PDB file of C-alpha atoms in Angstrom:
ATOM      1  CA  UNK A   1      58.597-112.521 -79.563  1.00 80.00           C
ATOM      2  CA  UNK A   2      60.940-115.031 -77.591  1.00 86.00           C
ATOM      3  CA  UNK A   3      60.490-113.066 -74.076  1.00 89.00           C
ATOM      4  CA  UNK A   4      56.574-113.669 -75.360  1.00 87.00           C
ATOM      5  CA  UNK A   5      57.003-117.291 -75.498  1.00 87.00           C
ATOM      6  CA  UNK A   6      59.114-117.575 -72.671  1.00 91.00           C
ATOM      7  CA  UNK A   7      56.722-115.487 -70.339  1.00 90.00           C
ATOM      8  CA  UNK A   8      53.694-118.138 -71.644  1.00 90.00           C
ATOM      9  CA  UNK A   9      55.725-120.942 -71.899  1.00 91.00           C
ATOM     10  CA  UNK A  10      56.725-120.183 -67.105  1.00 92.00           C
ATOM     11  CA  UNK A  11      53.012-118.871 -66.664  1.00 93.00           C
ATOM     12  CA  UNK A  12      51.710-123.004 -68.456  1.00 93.00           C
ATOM     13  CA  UNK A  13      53.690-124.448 -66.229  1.00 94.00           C
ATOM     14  CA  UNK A  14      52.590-122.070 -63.125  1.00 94.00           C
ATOM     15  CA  UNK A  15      48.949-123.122 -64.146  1.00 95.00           C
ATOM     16  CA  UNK A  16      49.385-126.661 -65.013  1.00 95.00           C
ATOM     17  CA  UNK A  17      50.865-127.266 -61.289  1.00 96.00           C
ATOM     18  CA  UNK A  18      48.213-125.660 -59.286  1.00 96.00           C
ATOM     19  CA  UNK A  19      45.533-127.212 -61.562  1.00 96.00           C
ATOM     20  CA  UNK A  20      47.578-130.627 -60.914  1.00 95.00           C
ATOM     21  CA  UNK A  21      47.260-130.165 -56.877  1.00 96.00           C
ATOM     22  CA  UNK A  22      43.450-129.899 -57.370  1.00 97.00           C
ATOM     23  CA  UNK A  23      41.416-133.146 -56.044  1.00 97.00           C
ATOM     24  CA  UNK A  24      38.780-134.923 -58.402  1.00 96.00           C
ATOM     25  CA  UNK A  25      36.034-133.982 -56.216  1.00 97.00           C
ATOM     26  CA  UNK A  26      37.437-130.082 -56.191  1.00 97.00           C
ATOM     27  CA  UNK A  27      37.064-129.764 -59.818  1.00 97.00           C
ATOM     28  CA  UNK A  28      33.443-131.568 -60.451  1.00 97.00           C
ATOM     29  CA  UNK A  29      32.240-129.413 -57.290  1.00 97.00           C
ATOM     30  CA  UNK A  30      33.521-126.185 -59.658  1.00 97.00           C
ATOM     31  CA  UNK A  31      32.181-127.615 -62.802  1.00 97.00           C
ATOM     32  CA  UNK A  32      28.777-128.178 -61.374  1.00 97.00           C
ATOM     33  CA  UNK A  33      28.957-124.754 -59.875  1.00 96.00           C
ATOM     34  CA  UNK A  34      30.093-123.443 -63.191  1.00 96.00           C
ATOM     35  CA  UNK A  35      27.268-125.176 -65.038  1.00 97.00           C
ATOM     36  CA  UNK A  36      24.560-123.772 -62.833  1.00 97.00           C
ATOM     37  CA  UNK A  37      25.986-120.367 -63.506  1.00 96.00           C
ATOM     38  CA  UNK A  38      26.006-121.063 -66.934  1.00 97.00           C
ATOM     39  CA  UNK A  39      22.476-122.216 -67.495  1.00 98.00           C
ATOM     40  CA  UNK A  40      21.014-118.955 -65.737  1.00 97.00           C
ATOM     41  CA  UNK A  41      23.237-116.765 -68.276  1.00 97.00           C
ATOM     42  CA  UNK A  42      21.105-114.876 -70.791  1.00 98.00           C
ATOM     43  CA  UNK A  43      23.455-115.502 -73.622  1.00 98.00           C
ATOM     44  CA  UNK A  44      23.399-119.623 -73.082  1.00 98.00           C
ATOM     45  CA  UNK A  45      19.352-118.845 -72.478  1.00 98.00           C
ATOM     46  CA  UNK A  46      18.769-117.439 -75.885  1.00 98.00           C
ATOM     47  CA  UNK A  47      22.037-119.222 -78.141  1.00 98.00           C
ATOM     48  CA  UNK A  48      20.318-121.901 -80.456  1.00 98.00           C
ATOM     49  CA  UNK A  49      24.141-122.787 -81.532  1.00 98.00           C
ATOM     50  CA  UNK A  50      25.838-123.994 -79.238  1.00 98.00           C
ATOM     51  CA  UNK A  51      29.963-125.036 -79.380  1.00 98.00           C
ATOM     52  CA  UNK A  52      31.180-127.170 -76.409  1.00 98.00           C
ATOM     53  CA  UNK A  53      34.713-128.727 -75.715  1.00 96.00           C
ATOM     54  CA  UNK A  54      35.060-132.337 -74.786  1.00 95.00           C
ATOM     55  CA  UNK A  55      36.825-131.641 -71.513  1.00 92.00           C
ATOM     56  CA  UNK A  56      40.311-133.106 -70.550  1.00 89.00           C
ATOM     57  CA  UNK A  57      41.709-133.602 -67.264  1.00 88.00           C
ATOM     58  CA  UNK A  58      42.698-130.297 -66.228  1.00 91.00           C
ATOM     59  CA  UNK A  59      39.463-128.706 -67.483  1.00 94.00           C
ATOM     60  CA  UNK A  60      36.167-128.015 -66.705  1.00 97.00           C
ATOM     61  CA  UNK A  61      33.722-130.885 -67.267  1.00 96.00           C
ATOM     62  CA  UNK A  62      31.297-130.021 -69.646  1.00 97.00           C
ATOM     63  CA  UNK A  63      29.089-132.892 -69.683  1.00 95.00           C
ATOM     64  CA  UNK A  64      26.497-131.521 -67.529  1.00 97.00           C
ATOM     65  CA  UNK A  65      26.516-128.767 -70.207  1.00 98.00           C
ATOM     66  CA  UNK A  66      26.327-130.779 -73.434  1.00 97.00           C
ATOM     67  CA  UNK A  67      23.007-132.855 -71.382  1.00 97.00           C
ATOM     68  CA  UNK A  68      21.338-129.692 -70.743  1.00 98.00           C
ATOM     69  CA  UNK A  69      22.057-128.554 -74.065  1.00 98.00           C
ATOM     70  CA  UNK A  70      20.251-131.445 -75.708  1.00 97.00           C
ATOM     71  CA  UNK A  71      17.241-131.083 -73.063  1.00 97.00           C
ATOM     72  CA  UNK A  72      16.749-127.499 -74.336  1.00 98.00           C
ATOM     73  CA  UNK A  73      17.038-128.438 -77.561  1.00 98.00           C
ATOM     74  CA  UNK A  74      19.761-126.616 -78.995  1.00 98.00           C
ATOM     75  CA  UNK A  75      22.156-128.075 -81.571  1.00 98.00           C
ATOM     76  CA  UNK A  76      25.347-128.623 -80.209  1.00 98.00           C
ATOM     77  CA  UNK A  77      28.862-128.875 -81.994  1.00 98.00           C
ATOM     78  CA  UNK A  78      32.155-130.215 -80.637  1.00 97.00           C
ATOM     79  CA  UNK A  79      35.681-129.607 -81.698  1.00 96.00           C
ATOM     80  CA  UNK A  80      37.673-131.975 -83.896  1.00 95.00           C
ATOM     81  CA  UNK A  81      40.865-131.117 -83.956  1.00 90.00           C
ATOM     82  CA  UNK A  82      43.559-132.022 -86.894  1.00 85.00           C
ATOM     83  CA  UNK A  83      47.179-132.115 -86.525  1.00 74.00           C
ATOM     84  CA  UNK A  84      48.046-133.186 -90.032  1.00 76.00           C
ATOM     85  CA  UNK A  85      46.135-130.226 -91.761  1.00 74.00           C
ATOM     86  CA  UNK A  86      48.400-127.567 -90.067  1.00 76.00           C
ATOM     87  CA  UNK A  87      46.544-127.101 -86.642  1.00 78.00           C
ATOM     88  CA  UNK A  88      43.082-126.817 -88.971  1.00 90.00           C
ATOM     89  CA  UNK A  89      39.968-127.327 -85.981  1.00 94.00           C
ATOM     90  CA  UNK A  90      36.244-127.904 -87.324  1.00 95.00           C
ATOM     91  CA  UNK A  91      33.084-127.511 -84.932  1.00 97.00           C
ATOM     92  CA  UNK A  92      31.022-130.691 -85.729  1.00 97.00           C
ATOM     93  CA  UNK A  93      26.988-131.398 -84.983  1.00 97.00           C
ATOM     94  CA  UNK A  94      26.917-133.893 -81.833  1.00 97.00           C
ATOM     95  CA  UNK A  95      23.915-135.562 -82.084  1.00 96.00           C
ATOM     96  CA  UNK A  96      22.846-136.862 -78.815  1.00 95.00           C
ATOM     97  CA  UNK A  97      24.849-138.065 -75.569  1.00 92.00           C
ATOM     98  CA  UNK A  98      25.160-141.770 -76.748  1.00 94.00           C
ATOM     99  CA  UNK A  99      26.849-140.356 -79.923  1.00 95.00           C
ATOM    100  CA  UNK A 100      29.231-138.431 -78.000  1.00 93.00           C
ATOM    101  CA  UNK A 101      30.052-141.607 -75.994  1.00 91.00           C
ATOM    102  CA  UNK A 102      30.571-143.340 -78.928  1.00 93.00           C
ATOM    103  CA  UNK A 103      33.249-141.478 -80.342  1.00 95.00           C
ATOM    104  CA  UNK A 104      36.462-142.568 -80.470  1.00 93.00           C
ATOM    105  CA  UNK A 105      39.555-141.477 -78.243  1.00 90.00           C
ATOM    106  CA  UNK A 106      42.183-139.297 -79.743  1.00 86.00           C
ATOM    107  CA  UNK A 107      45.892-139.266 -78.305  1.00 81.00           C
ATOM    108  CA  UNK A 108      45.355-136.527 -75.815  1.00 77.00           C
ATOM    109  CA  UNK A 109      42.360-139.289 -74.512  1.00 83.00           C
ATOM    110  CA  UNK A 110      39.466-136.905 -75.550  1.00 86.00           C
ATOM    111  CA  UNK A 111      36.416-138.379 -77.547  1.00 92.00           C
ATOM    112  CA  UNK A 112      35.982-136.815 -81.161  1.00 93.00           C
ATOM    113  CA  UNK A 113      34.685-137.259 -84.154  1.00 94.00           C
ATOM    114  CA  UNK A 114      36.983-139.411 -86.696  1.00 90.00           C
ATOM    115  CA  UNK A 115      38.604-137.801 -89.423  1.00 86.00           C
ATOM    116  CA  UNK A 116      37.257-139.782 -92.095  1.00 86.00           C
ATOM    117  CA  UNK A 117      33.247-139.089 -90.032  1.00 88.00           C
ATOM    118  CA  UNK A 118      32.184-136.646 -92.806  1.00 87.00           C
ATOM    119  CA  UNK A 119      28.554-137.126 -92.176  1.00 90.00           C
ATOM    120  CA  UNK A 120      28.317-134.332 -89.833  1.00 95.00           C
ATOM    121  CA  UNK A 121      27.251-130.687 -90.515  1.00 95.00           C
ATOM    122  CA  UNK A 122      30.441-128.258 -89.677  1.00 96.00           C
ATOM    123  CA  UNK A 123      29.233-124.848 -88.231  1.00 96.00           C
ATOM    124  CA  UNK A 124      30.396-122.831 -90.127  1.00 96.00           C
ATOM    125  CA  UNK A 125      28.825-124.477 -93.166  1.00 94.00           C
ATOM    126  CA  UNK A 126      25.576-123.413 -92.024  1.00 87.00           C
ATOM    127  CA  UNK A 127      23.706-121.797 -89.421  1.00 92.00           C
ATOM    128  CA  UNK A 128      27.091-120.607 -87.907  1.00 95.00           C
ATOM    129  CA  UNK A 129      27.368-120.634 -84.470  1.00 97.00           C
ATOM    130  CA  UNK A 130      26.070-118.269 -81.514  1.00 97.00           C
ATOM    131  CA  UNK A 131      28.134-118.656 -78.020  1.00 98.00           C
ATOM    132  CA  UNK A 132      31.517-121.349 -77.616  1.00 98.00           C
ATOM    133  CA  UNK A 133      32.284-122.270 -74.682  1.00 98.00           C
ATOM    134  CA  UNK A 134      36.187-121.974 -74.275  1.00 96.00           C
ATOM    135  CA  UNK A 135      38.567-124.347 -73.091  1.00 94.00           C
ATOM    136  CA  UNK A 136      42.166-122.790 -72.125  1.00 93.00           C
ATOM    137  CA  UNK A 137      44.866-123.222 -69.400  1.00 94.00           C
ATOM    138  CA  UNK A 138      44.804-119.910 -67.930  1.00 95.00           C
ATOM    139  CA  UNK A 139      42.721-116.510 -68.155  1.00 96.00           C
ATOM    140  CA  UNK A 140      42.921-113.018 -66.540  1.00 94.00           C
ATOM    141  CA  UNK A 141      39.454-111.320 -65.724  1.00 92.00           C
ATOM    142  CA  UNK A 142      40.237-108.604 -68.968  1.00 92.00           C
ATOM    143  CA  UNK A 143      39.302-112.026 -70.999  1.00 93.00           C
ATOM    144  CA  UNK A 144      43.095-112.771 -72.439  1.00 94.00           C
ATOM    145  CA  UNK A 145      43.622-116.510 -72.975  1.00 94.00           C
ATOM    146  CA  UNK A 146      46.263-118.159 -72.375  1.00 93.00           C
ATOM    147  CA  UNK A 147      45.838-121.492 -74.752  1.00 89.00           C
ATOM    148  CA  UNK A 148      47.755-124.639 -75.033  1.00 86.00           C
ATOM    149  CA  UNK A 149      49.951-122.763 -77.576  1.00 82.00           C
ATOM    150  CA  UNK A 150      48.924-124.498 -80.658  1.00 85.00           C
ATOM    151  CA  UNK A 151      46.204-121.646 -82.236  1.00 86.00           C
ATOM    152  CA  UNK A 152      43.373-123.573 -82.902  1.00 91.00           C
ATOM    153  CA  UNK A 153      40.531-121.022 -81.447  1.00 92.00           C
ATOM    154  CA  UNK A 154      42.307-118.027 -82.196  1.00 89.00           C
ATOM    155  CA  UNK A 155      42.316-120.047 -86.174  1.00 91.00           C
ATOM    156  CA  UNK A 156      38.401-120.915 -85.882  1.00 94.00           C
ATOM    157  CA  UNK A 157      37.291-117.506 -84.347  1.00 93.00           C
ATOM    158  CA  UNK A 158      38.851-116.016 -87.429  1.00 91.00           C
ATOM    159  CA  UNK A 159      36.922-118.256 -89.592  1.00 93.00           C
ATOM    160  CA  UNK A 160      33.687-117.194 -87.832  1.00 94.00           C
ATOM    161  CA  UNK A 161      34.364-113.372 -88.251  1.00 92.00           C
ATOM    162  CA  UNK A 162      34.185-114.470 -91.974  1.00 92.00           C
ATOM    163  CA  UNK A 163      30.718-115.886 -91.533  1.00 91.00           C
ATOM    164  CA  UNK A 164      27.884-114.287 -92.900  1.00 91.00           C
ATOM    165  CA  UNK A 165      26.472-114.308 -89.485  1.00 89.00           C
ATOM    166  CA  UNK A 166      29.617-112.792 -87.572  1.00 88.00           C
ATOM    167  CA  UNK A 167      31.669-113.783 -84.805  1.00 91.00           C
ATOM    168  CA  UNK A 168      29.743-115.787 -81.628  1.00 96.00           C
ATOM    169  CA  UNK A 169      29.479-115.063 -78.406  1.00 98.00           C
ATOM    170  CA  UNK A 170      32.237-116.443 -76.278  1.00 98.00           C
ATOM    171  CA  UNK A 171      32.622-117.655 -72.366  1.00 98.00           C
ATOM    172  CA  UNK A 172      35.902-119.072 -70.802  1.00 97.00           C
ATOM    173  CA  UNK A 173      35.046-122.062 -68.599  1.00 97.00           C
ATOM    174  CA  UNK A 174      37.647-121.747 -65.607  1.00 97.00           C
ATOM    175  CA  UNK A 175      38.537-123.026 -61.992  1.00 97.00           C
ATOM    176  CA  UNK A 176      39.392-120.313 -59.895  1.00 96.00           C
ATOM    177  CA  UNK A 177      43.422-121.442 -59.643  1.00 96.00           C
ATOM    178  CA  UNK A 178      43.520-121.023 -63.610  1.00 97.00           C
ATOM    179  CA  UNK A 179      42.769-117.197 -62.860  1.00 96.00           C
ATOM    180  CA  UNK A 180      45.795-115.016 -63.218  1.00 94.00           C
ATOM    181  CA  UNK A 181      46.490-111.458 -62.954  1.00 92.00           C
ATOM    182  CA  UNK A 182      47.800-110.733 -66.424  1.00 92.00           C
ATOM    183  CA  UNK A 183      48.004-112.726 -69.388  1.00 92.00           C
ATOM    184  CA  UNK A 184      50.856-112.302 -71.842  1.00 88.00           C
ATOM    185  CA  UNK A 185      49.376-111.806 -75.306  1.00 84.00           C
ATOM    186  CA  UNK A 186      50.539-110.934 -79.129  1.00 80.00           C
ATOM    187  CA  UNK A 187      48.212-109.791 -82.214  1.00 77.00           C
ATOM    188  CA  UNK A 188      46.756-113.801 -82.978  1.00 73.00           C
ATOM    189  CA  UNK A 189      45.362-114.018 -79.399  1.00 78.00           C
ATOM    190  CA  UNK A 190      41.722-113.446 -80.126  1.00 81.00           C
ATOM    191  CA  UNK A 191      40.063-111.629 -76.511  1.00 89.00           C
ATOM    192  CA  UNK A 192      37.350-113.605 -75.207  1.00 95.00           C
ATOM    193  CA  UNK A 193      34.176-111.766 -74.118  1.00 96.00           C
ATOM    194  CA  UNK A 194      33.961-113.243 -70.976  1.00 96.00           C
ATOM    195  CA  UNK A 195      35.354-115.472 -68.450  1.00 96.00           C
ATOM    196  CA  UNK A 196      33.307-117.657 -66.122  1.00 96.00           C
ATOM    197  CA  UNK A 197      34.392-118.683 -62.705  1.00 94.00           C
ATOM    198  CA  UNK A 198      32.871-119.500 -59.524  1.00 92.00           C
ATOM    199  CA  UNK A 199      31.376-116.393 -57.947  1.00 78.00           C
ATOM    200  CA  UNK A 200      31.829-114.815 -60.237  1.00 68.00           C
ATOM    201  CA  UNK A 201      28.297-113.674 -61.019  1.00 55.00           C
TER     202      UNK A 201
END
């Protein structure tokens, strides 16, 4: 288990530094490119339930998504994320861009909901959900995540394989230089069913 850790803990830092050397301009040029392969993808065609992540620095920008998302129609959740229930992550109904801009900033300086905002349907308390779009720090092209070490997706996909309706679909969002060769996984890492890069249609 510690050569695990150790092996995930050298391959963050490996990531984090070339995602660091990428330029502002270099990462919304992949995220739009991303996007547009996204929105032709029969699985984001058909989903009706949609989960997106709010994206920080070093990932993907996913506003283009959540804006097409809302012109299709679909409903469309976002993580909130709680440190002082163990790690515990809920998927919660966005209602339109202007509510997403008006969410507050957590520490890590992404918008979510509040936790005392219990006015909004979670997932899992209803329809489920049908794709999420992933967030991570690195991936290889088997669809191993490498995450930010603290569980949260590998917690909620477990949750959904609960749900009457079954575990969703589920699509890495990555910049080429978070692509590696092998990921290092145990048992909790849940495999993703496929990772999105540019060109790689």
């Amino acid at each position: 288990m510690a050569a695990l850790r150790a092996a995930k803990q050298a391959l963050r830092r490996e990531i984090k530094r070339r995602v660091a050397a990428l330029s502002d301009e270099e990462k919304q040029r992949q995220s739009l490119a991303l996007s547009q392969q996204l929105f032709r993808h029969p699985k984001y065609e058909s989903c009706q339930r949609i989960a997106v992540f709010l994206s920080m620095h070093d990932e993907v920008r996913t506003e283009e998504i959540i804006k097409d998302a809302f012109t299709r129609g679909k409903s469309c959740f976002i993580p909130r994320y709680e440190t002082s229930r163990g790690n515990h992550m809920d998927m919660l109904q966005l209602h339109s861009l202007q509510d997403m801009q008006t969410l507050p900033l957590t520490a890590w300086n992404i918008r979510q909901p509040a936790e005392e905002d219990t006015s909004r349907e979670e997932a899992l308390s209803a329809g489920g959900l049908d794709l999420i779009l992933m967030p991570g720090l690195g991936f290889d092209r088997q669809g191993n995540r490498l995450g930010r070490g603290k569980g949260f997706y590998d917690t909620y996909l477990e949750r959904c394989m609960r749900h009457p309706k079954g575990k969703p679909y589920t699509i890495a969002l990555a910049f080429k230089e978070q692509l590696c060769e092998e990921i290092p996984v145990d048992d909790n890492d849940v495999l993703i069913d496929e990772v999105l890069f540019e060109g790689a249609e």
